[in-house]
Coordinates of C-alpha atoms in Angstrom, one line a residue:
M1 CA 0.0 0.0 0.0
C2 CA 1.2 3.5 -0.7
V3 CA -0.2 6.8 0.5
C4 CA 1.2 9.6 -1.6
P5 CA 2.0 12.9 0.2
G6 CA 0.4 16.1 -0.8
P7 CA 2.3 19.4 -1.1
R8 CA 4.2 20.4 2.0
R9 CA 3.4 23.6 3.7
I10 CA 6.3 25.9 4.2
G11 CA 7.1 29.0 6.2
I12 CA 4.8 28.1 9.0
P13 CA 5.3 30.3 12.1
V14 CA 5.9 28.1 15.1
R15 CA 6.3 28.6 18.8
S16 CA 7.1 26.4 21.8
S17 CA 4.2 24.8 23.4
S18 CA 3.8 23.9 27.0
L19 CA 0.8 21.5 26.9
P20 CA -0.5 19.8 30.0
L21 CA 0.0 16.1 29.8
F22 CA -2.7 15.4 32.4
S23 CA -5.9 17.3 32.9
D24 CA -9.5 16.8 34.1
A25 CA -10.8 17.2 30.5
M26 CA -8.8 14.4 29.0
P27 CA -7.8 10.9 30.2
A28 CA -4.2 10.6 31.3
P29 CA -3.0 8.2 28.6
T30 CA -4.3 10.4 25.8
Q31 CA -3.1 13.6 27.3
L32 CA 0.3 12.1 28.1
F33 CA 1.1 11.0 24.6
F34 CA -0.8 13.3 22.3
P35 CA -0.3 17.0 22.9
L36 CA -2.9 19.1 21.1
I37 CA -2.1 19.8 17.4
R38 CA -3.0 23.3 16.3
N39 CA -5.2 24.3 13.3
C40 CA -4.8 22.6 9.9
E41 CA -3.6 19.4 11.6
L42 CA -3.9 17.2 8.5
S43 CA -2.4 19.6 6.0
R44 CA 0.6 20.1 8.2
I45 CA 1.4 16.5 9.1
Y46 CA 0.2 14.1 6.4
G47 CA 3.0 15.0 4.1
T48 CA 5.5 13.5 6.5
A49 CA 3.2 10.9 8.1
C50 CA 2.7 8.8 4.9
Y51 CA 4.3 5.4 4.6
C52 CA 5.0 3.5 1.4
H53 CA 5.3 -0.2 2.0
H54 CA 7.5 -1.1 -1.0
R55 CA 9.6 2.1 -1.1
H56 CA 10.8 2.1 2.5
L57 CA 14.0 0.0 2.0
C58 CA 17.1 2.1 1.8
C59 CA 19.2 0.4 -0.8
S60 CA 20.1 1.1 -4.4
S61 CA 19.8 0.2 -8.0
S62 CA 22.8 -1.5 -9.6
Y63 CA 24.8 1.5 -10.6
I64 CA 25.2 3.0 -7.1
P65 CA 28.3 1.7 -5.3
Q66 CA 27.3 -0.6 -2.4
S67 CA 30.0 0.9 -0.3
H68 CA 27.9 4.1 0.1
L69 CA 24.7 2.3 1.3
R70 CA 23.6 2.5 4.9
Y71 CA 21.9 -0.8 4.6
T72 CA 23.2 -3.2 1.9
P73 CA 20.6 -5.8 0.9
H74 CA 21.1 -9.3 -0.3
P75 CA 21.6 -9.2 -4.1
A76 CA 18.3 -11.0 -4.6
Y77 CA 16.4 -8.1 -3.0
A78 CA 18.4 -5.1 -4.2
T79 CA 15.6 -4.0 -6.6
F80 CA 13.3 -3.3 -3.6
C81 CA 15.5 -0.5 -2.4
R82 CA 16.7 3.0 -2.8
S83 CA 20.1 4.6 -2.8
K84 CA 22.0 5.7 0.3
E85 CA 25.0 7.2 -1.5
N86 CA 27.5 9.4 0.3
W87 CA 27.7 12.5 -1.9
W88 CA 31.1 13.7 -0.6
Q89 CA 32.8 12.9 -3.9
Y90 CA 30.1 14.7 -5.7
T91 CA 30.6 17.9 -3.8
Q92 CA 34.3 17.9 -4.5
G93 CA 33.9 18.1 -8.2
R94 CA 32.0 20.4 -10.5
R95 CA 30.0 17.7 -12.2
Y96 CA 26.3 17.6 -11.7
A97 CA 23.7 15.0 -12.6
S98 CA 21.5 16.1 -15.4
T99 CA 17.9 16.6 -14.5
P100 CA 14.8 17.5 -16.4
Q101 CA 14.9 20.9 -14.6
K102 CA 16.9 23.4 -16.6
F103 CA 16.3 26.4 -14.4
Y104 CA 17.9 27.7 -11.2
L105 CA 15.9 28.3 -8.1
T106 CA 15.8 32.0 -7.1
P107 CA 17.2 33.0 -3.7
P108 CA 13.7 33.4 -2.2
Q109 CA 12.8 29.8 -3.5
V110 CA 16.0 28.4 -2.0
N111 CA 15.2 30.1 1.3
S112 CA 11.7 28.7 1.3
I113 CA 13.0 25.2 1.0
L114 CA 15.8 25.6 3.5
K115 CA 13.5 27.2 6.1
A116 CA 10.5 25.0 5.7
N117 CA 11.3 22.8 8.8
E118 CA 13.3 25.3 10.9
Y119 CA 12.4 25.8 14.6
S120 CA 13.9 28.0 17.3
F121 CA 13.4 28.2 21.0
K122 CA 14.7 30.7 23.5
V123 CA 14.8 29.6 27.1
P124 CA 13.2 32.2 29.5
E125 CA 15.8 34.0 31.7
F126 CA 14.2 32.3 34.7
D127 CA 12.6 28.9 34.4
G128 CA 11.0 28.9 37.8
K129 CA 13.8 27.2 39.5
N130 CA 17.1 28.7 38.5
V131 CA 18.7 30.5 35.6
S132 CA 19.3 28.0 32.8
S133 CA 22.7 27.1 31.4
V134 CA 20.9 26.9 28.0
L135 CA 20.1 30.1 26.1
G136 CA 18.1 28.3 23.5
F137 CA 18.4 26.1 20.4
D138 CA 17.9 26.1 16.7
S139 CA 16.9 23.0 14.7
N140 CA 16.1 22.2 11.1
Q141 CA 15.8 19.3 8.7
L142 CA 16.4 18.9 5.0
P143 CA 14.8 15.7 3.5
A144 CA 16.5 13.5 0.9
N145 CA 14.2 10.5 1.4
A146 CA 10.5 10.8 0.6
P147 CA 9.2 10.7 3.3
I148 CA 12.1 11.9 5.4
E149 CA 13.5 9.1 7.7
D150 CA 15.2 11.5 10.2
R151 CA 13.4 12.7 13.3
R152 CA 14.2 15.3 16.0
S153 CA 12.9 16.0 19.5
A154 CA 13.5 18.6 22.2
A155 CA 11.8 19.0 25.6
T156 CA 12.2 20.5 29.0
C157 CA 11.9 18.2 32.0
L158 CA 9.3 19.7 34.3
Q159 CA 9.3 17.3 37.3
T160 CA 13.1 17.2 37.3
R161 CA 15.7 19.6 36.1
G162 CA 17.3 19.9 32.7
M163 CA 16.5 19.7 29.0
L164 CA 16.5 16.8 26.6
L165 CA 17.4 17.2 22.9
G166 CA 17.9 14.4 20.3
V167 CA 18.2 13.5 16.7
F168 CA 17.1 10.1 15.3
D169 CA 18.2 8.6 12.0
G170 CA 15.9 6.0 10.6
H171 CA 16.7 3.2 8.1
A172 CA 14.4 0.8 6.2
G173 CA 11.7 3.4 6.6
C174 CA 10.7 6.1 9.1
A175 CA 8.5 4.0 11.4
C176 CA 11.1 3.3 14.1
S177 CA 12.7 6.7 14.1
Q178 CA 9.2 8.2 14.5
A179 CA 8.3 5.9 17.4
V180 CA 11.7 6.6 19.2
S181 CA 11.3 10.3 18.7
E182 CA 7.9 10.2 20.4
R183 CA 8.7 7.8 23.2
L184 CA 12.4 7.9 24.3
F185 CA 12.2 11.2 26.2
Y186 CA 9.3 9.9 28.3
Y187 CA 11.3 6.8 29.2
I188 CA 14.3 9.0 30.2
A189 CA 12.1 11.4 32.2
V190 CA 10.5 8.5 34.1
S191 CA 14.0 7.0 34.7
L192 CA 15.1 10.3 36.3
L193 CA 12.1 10.7 38.6
P194 CA 12.4 10.0 42.3
H195 CA 10.5 7.2 43.9
E196 CA 7.9 9.6 45.6
T197 CA 7.0 11.2 42.2
L198 CA 6.6 7.8 40.6
L199 CA 4.2 6.8 43.3
E200 CA 2.3 10.1 42.8
I201 CA 2.0 9.4 39.1
E202 CA 0.8 5.9 39.5
N203 CA -1.8 6.8 42.2
A204 CA -3.1 9.6 40.0
V205 CA -3.5 7.4 37.0
E206 CA -5.1 4.7 39.1
S207 CA -7.7 7.1 40.6
G208 CA -8.2 9.1 37.3
R209 CA -6.9 12.3 38.9
A210 CA -5.0 15.0 36.9
L211 CA -1.3 15.4 37.3
L212 CA 1.2 18.1 36.3
P213 CA 3.0 17.5 33.0
I214 CA 6.2 15.6 32.8
L215 CA 7.7 17.2 29.7
Q216 CA 7.3 20.5 27.9
W217 CA 7.8 19.7 24.2
H218 CA 9.3 22.2 21.8
K219 CA 8.1 21.0 18.4
H220 CA 7.7 22.2 14.8
P221 CA 4.2 21.3 13.6
N222 CA 5.6 18.7 11.3
D223 CA 7.1 16.9 14.3
Y224 CA 3.8 15.0 14.9
F225 CA 2.7 12.5 17.5
S226 CA 1.0 9.2 16.6
K227 CA -2.5 9.5 18.0
E228 CA -3.5 6.0 17.2
A229 CA -0.6 4.4 19.2
S230 CA -0.8 6.7 22.2
K231 CA -2.7 4.3 24.4
L232 CA -0.4 1.4 23.6
Y233 CA 2.7 3.6 24.2
F234 CA 1.3 4.8 27.5
N235 CA 0.6 1.3 28.7
S236 CA 4.1 0.2 28.0
L237 CA 5.5 3.2 29.8
R238 CA 3.3 2.6 32.8
T239 CA 4.5 -0.9 33.1
Y240 CA 8.0 0.4 33.1
W241 CA 7.4 3.0 35.9
Q242 CA 5.5 0.3 37.9
E243 CA 8.6 -1.9 37.8
L244 CA 10.8 1.1 38.8
I245 CA 8.5 1.6 41.8
D246 CA 8.8 -2.1 42.8
L247 CA 12.6 -2.1 42.4
N248 CA 13.2 1.2 44.3
T249 CA 12.2 1.1 48.0
G250 CA 12.6 4.9 48.2
E251 CA 15.5 4.7 50.6
S252 CA 17.6 6.9 48.3
D253 CA 16.6 9.4 45.7
D254 CA 20.1 9.9 44.3
I255 CA 19.6 9.4 40.5
D256 CA 22.6 8.3 38.4
V257 CA 21.9 10.1 35.0
K258 CA 24.2 7.8 33.0
E259 CA 22.4 4.8 34.4
A260 CA 19.0 6.3 33.8
L261 CA 19.9 7.1 30.1
I262 CA 21.1 3.5 29.5
N263 CA 18.1 1.9 31.2
A264 CA 15.7 4.1 29.2
F265 CA 17.3 3.3 25.8
K266 CA 17.4 -0.5 26.6
R267 CA 13.9 -0.6 28.0
L268 CA 12.3 1.2 25.0
D269 CA 14.0 -1.1 22.6
N270 CA 12.8 -4.1 24.6
D271 CA 9.2 -2.7 24.5
I272 CA 9.4 -2.2 20.8
S273 CA 10.4 -5.8 20.4
L274 CA 7.8 -7.1 22.8
E275 CA 4.9 -5.1 21.3
A276 CA 5.7 -6.6 17.9
Q277 CA 5.8 -10.2 19.3
V278 CA 2.5 -9.8 21.2
G279 CA 0.7 -8.0 18.4
D280 CA -2.5 -6.0 18.7
P281 CA -6.2 -6.9 17.9
N282 CA -6.4 -3.6 16.0
S283 CA -5.1 -4.3 12.5
F284 CA -3.7 -0.9 12.0
L285 CA -1.8 -1.0 15.3
N286 CA -0.6 -4.5 14.7
Y287 CA 0.9 -3.5 11.4
L288 CA 2.4 -0.3 13.0
V289 CA 4.2 -2.1 15.7
L290 CA 5.7 -4.6 13.2
R291 CA 6.8 -1.8 10.9
V292 CA 8.5 -0.1 13.9
A293 CA 10.3 -3.3 14.9
F294 CA 11.5 -4.4 11.5
S295 CA 12.8 -0.9 10.6
G296 CA 15.5 0.7 12.6
A297 CA 16.8 4.0 14.0
T298 CA 20.0 5.4 15.6
A299 CA 19.8 8.0 18.3
C300 CA 22.0 10.8 19.7
V301 CA 20.5 12.4 22.8
A302 CA 21.8 15.2 25.1
H303 CA 20.7 15.9 28.7
V304 CA 21.7 19.3 30.0
D305 CA 21.3 20.1 33.6
G306 CA 23.2 23.2 34.8
V307 CA 26.9 22.5 33.9
N308 CA 26.3 18.7 33.7
L309 CA 26.1 17.5 30.1
H310 CA 25.4 13.9 29.3
V311 CA 25.4 12.6 25.7
A312 CA 23.9 9.2 25.0
N313 CA 24.6 7.8 21.6
T314 CA 23.4 4.7 19.8
G315 CA 24.7 4.5 16.2
D316 CA 26.4 7.0 14.0
S317 CA 24.8 10.3 14.6
R318 CA 27.2 12.7 16.4
A319 CA 27.4 15.3 19.2
M320 CA 30.0 18.0 18.7
L321 CA 31.0 20.7 21.2
G322 CA 31.9 24.2 19.9
V323 CA 34.7 25.6 22.1
Q324 CA 36.0 29.2 21.7
E325 CA 39.7 29.5 22.4
E326 CA 41.3 32.6 24.0
D327 CA 42.4 33.9 20.6
G328 CA 38.8 33.8 19.3
S329 CA 39.4 30.7 17.2
W330 CA 37.1 27.7 17.3
S331 CA 37.8 24.1 18.1
A332 CA 35.6 21.0 17.9
V333 CA 35.3 18.5 20.8
T334 CA 33.7 15.2 20.0
L335 CA 31.2 14.0 22.6
S336 CA 30.1 10.8 20.9
N337 CA 31.7 7.8 19.1
D338 CA 30.4 6.3 15.9
H339 CA 29.3 2.7 16.4
N340 CA 30.4 1.3 13.1
A341 CA 33.4 -0.5 11.5
Q342 CA 35.6 2.5 11.8
N343 CA 35.5 2.2 15.6
E344 CA 38.0 -0.5 16.6
S345 CA 36.5 -0.9 20.1
E346 CA 33.1 -1.7 18.5
L347 CA 34.6 -4.3 16.2
E348 CA 36.3 -5.9 19.3
R349 CA 33.0 -5.8 21.2
L350 CA 31.1 -7.6 18.5
K351 CA 33.8 -10.3 18.1
L352 CA 33.9 -11.0 21.8
E353 CA 30.1 -11.3 22.0
H354 CA 30.0 -14.2 19.4
P355 CA 31.9 -17.5 19.0
K356 CA 35.4 -17.4 17.5
N357 CA 34.3 -19.2 14.4
E358 CA 32.1 -16.2 13.5
A359 CA 35.0 -13.7 13.8
K360 CA 35.2 -13.3 10.0
S361 CA 31.5 -13.3 9.3
V362 CA 30.0 -11.0 12.0
V363 CA 31.4 -8.0 10.2
K364 CA 31.9 -8.2 6.4
Q365 CA 32.7 -5.3 4.1
D366 CA 32.5 -3.0 7.1
R367 CA 28.9 -4.0 7.8
L368 CA 27.1 -6.0 10.4
L369 CA 26.7 -9.4 8.8
G370 CA 27.6 -7.7 5.6
L371 CA 24.4 -5.7 5.6
L372 CA 24.0 -3.0 8.3
M373 CA 26.3 0.0 8.7
P374 CA 25.6 1.0 12.3
F375 CA 26.5 -1.5 15.0
R376 CA 23.9 -0.2 17.5
A377 CA 20.3 0.7 16.8
F378 CA 16.7 0.6 17.9
G379 CA 14.4 -1.9 16.2
D380 CA 16.0 -3.9 13.5
V381 CA 14.7 -7.2 15.0
K382 CA 16.0 -9.0 11.9
F383 CA 19.4 -8.7 13.7
K384 CA 18.1 -9.5 17.2
W385 CA 15.4 -12.2 17.1
S386 CA 16.0 -15.9 16.5
I387 CA 15.1 -17.3 13.1
D388 CA 12.2 -19.2 14.6
L389 CA 10.8 -16.1 16.2
Q390 CA 11.1 -14.1 13.0
K391 CA 9.3 -16.8 11.0
R392 CA 6.5 -17.2 13.6
V393 CA 5.8 -13.4 13.8
I394 CA 5.9 -13.0 10.1
E395 CA 3.6 -16.0 9.4
S396 CA 1.0 -14.8 11.9
G397 CA 1.3 -11.2 10.9
P398 CA -0.7 -9.2 8.3
D399 CA -0.5 -10.0 4.6
Q400 CA 1.5 -6.8 3.9
L401 CA 4.3 -8.2 6.1
N402 CA 4.1 -11.7 4.9
D403 CA 4.3 -10.7 1.3
N404 CA 7.4 -8.5 1.9
E405 CA 10.6 -10.2 0.7
Y406 CA 12.7 -8.0 2.9
T407 CA 11.0 -9.0 6.2
K408 CA 11.2 -12.7 5.2
F409 CA 14.9 -12.5 4.3
I410 CA 17.3 -14.0 6.9
P411 CA 20.7 -12.4 7.1
P412 CA 23.6 -14.6 6.0
N413 CA 25.7 -16.3 8.7
Y414 CA 22.9 -15.7 11.2
H415 CA 23.9 -18.2 14.0
T416 CA 24.0 -16.5 17.5
P417 CA 21.6 -13.6 17.7
P418 CA 21.3 -10.9 18.9
Y419 CA 23.9 -9.2 16.8
L420 CA 22.6 -5.7 17.4
T421 CA 22.0 -3.7 20.6
A422 CA 20.3 -0.3 21.4
E423 CA 22.5 0.2 24.5
P424 CA 23.9 3.7 24.3
E425 CA 27.4 4.9 25.0
V426 CA 27.2 7.8 27.5
I427 CA 29.8 10.5 27.7
Y428 CA 29.8 13.1 30.4
H429 CA 31.2 16.6 30.1
R430 CA 31.2 19.4 32.6
L431 CA 30.5 22.7 30.9
R432 CA 33.0 25.5 31.0
P433 CA 32.6 29.2 30.0
Q434 CA 34.5 28.6 26.7
D435 CA 32.0 25.9 25.7
K436 CA 29.6 28.0 23.6
F437 CA 27.4 25.5 21.8
L438 CA 26.6 21.9 21.1
I439 CA 25.7 20.4 17.7
L440 CA 23.6 17.2 17.4
A441 CA 23.3 16.0 13.9
T442 CA 22.6 12.9 11.9
D443 CA 25.2 11.5 9.6
G444 CA 23.9 13.3 6.6
L445 CA 25.8 16.4 7.9
W446 CA 29.0 14.6 8.9
E447 CA 29.3 12.9 5.5
T448 CA 29.5 16.3 3.8
M449 CA 31.5 18.4 6.2
H450 CA 34.5 18.0 8.5
R451 CA 33.7 18.5 12.2
Q452 CA 36.1 21.5 12.5
D453 CA 34.4 23.3 9.5
V454 CA 31.0 22.6 11.1
V455 CA 32.0 24.2 14.4
R456 CA 33.8 27.1 12.7
I457 CA 30.8 28.0 10.6
V458 CA 28.4 27.9 13.5
G459 CA 30.8 29.8 15.8
E460 CA 31.3 32.5 13.2
Y461 CA 27.6 32.7 12.6
L462 CA 26.7 33.1 16.3
T463 CA 29.4 35.7 16.9
G464 CA 29.1 37.5 13.6
M465 CA 32.8 37.2 12.9
H466 CA 32.8 35.5 9.5
H467 CA 33.3 38.5 7.4
Q468 CA 36.3 39.6 9.3
Q469 CA 38.3 36.5 8.5
P470 CA 40.7 36.3 5.5
I471 CA 39.6 34.4 2.5
A472 CA 41.2 30.9 2.4
V473 CA 41.7 29.3 -1.0
G474 CA 43.0 26.0 0.3
G475 CA 46.1 25.8 -1.9
Y476 CA 44.2 26.5 -5.1
K477 CA 45.8 28.8 -7.7
V478 CA 43.3 31.6 -8.2
T479 CA 43.4 34.4 -10.7
L480 CA 42.7 38.0 -9.9
G481 CA 39.3 37.6 -11.5
Q482 CA 38.5 34.6 -9.3
M483 CA 39.5 36.4 -6.2
H484 CA 37.3 39.3 -7.2
G485 CA 34.4 36.8 -7.6
L486 CA 35.1 35.4 -4.1
L487 CA 35.0 38.9 -2.6
T488 CA 31.8 39.7 -4.5
E489 CA 30.3 36.4 -3.1
R490 CA 31.3 37.5 0.4
R491 CA 29.6 40.8 0.1
A492 CA 26.5 39.1 -1.3
K493 CA 26.7 36.5 1.6
M494 CA 26.4 39.3 4.2
S495 CA 22.8 39.7 3.3
S496 CA 22.4 35.8 3.3
V497 CA 23.7 35.7 6.9
F498 CA 21.0 38.1 7.9
E499 CA 18.4 36.0 6.0
D500 CA 19.3 33.0 8.2
Q501 CA 17.8 33.6 11.6
N502 CA 18.5 30.0 12.5
A503 CA 22.0 28.5 13.1
A504 CA 20.9 25.0 11.8
T505 CA 19.5 26.5 8.6
H506 CA 22.8 28.4 8.1
L507 CA 24.7 25.1 8.6
I508 CA 22.5 23.2 6.1
R509 CA 23.0 26.0 3.6
H510 CA 26.8 25.4 3.8
A511 CA 26.5 21.6 3.9
V512 CA 24.5 21.5 0.6
G513 CA 25.9 24.6 -1.2
N514 CA 29.6 24.8 -0.3
N515 CA 32.1 24.9 -3.1
E516 CA 35.8 23.9 -3.0
F517 CA 36.7 27.3 -1.4
G518 CA 34.3 26.7 1.5
T519 CA 31.8 29.4 0.4
V520 CA 28.2 28.9 -0.5
D521 CA 27.8 28.6 -4.3
H522 CA 24.2 29.6 -5.2
E523 CA 24.3 27.7 -8.4
R524 CA 25.4 24.5 -6.7
L525 CA 22.8 25.0 -3.9
S526 CA 20.1 25.6 -6.4
K527 CA 20.9 22.5 -8.4
M528 CA 21.1 20.3 -5.3
L529 CA 17.7 21.5 -4.0
S530 CA 16.2 21.1 -7.5
L531 CA 16.9 17.4 -7.7
P532 CA 13.7 15.3 -8.0
E533 CA 13.0 12.9 -5.1
E534 CA 14.3 9.8 -7.1
L535 CA 17.7 11.5 -7.6
A536 CA 18.2 13.5 -4.4
R537 CA 18.9 10.4 -2.3
M538 CA 21.7 9.4 -4.6
Y539 CA 23.7 12.5 -3.7
R540 CA 23.0 13.1 -0.1
D541 CA 21.2 11.8 3.0
D542 CA 18.5 13.4 5.1
I543 CA 20.1 16.1 7.3
T544 CA 18.8 16.9 10.8
I545 CA 20.6 19.4 13.0
I546 CA 20.1 20.8 16.5
V547 CA 22.4 23.7 17.7
V548 CA 22.2 24.3 21.4
Q549 CA 23.6 27.6 22.6
F550 CA 25.0 27.7 26.2
N551 CA 24.8 30.6 28.6
S552 CA 28.5 31.3 29.4
H553 CA 27.6 33.7 32.3
V554 CA 25.6 31.1 34.1
V555 CA 28.1 28.4 33.4
G556 CA 30.8 30.7 34.8
A557 CA 28.7 31.4 37.9
Y558 CA 28.4 27.7 38.6
Q559 CA 32.2 27.4 38.3
N560 CA 32.8 30.3 40.7
Q561 CA 30.5 28.9 43.4
E562 CA 32.7 25.9 43.8

């Protein structure tokens, strides 16, 4: 089945919403998981909510190099999939794929595309408890897949302190990344609650009383919630907090944030698996939970509480800290590790978790079992369930699942599952006054730009210093005419900087439009944004970015108090 999206709405003004999660007017499960959607609900969300059953596999046709695919299918099923090509080589040259479109987008048209999904939130100077170490954040997304497989989330913890921000990169469809973007922050928030608050929540739900909200979401209208699954999701979360109540006697309310993040990630992934095994009498929900489980998603989440920054990462999205040195220059500090074949410790972990006779087959061609690029992810039960369990669930599932060759395909050398985990690697960093911002982004950004360039561009944008720096030509021999052109571009770009009121938008503009001199080339940007859906994925991935700006004065005050 395939539901085709209608035209996307662009340029929608948005604002942060603090919506009660419990109230007298609405039952707790519904109010907890489905914040009210403003006017024009369907027109705003159905373009991103659609799901195409036979187009959701992220592979390629025969002429795309398999080395660039996030998920490499068995050759027998390659025709079911779409490309996942890294377009880095494309951006280094001046060659462009020919398309039926022979015109350039005008600057206003380019801006409309780039700004369609942007969102900004500024933290009030006082949040009711203390001055926040976070000034605010900018986020944005640029699709390559149709529909986009990336998701993003941001929320303020209302029953505890701190903010949660995260990016989620889906593969084999958007079902898993959508579910994780809706649910993970609730699991984290519950994991951080003291025993007494958990008891209050359970008693309120049991008696039907209203309760104060747990999270204040900061969402663009396109960042929708699944209304149909809200009750199912609530019941699973309630079971989790009931178990936390039983395990914690209330003797100590000291919460280990790292442990809470790990438990939340693992428990949500376990619930995704269990819900798919149990099924649901509602045919729509039954198919939904199976789609979520058989697709996959990586996650990179930051929890900021005062000067305490924790980054929990599962997969190959990244967190990068922007540090301003004493001389005003910018340096990048990596706060996450990619979980893939380029990480030696991940390779060693995988080999130790399986018999020695699988040492050569567990990772082949830099992929898990020769198929999957990330070594950690939510969902992806094809790499976690036993063969018998997979066959049993598929045979008893809906026809759409049973007729899908991908779901019936068993990975090669599949002997000792699970091969995949959603357990995150958590890195702690104590913020300093020189730590100016944090960038969370899916791999669509990091495939196109070096981390140092990313931090420099954001730092110069936030401080307005870009136009005072000398032009760097990177060893190229440039003529006087070319240098004049670069200076002319710089002057033109000054107005472009003022056009971008969002740091994530500004970064996407560079990621897609940068030329070999590191400046935005409007012709290149126009051509990349003009590519039709069937070609766009061949040259780049979905890009999702959150730029969190820190309050240096507050961070310094914390430091002085100690």
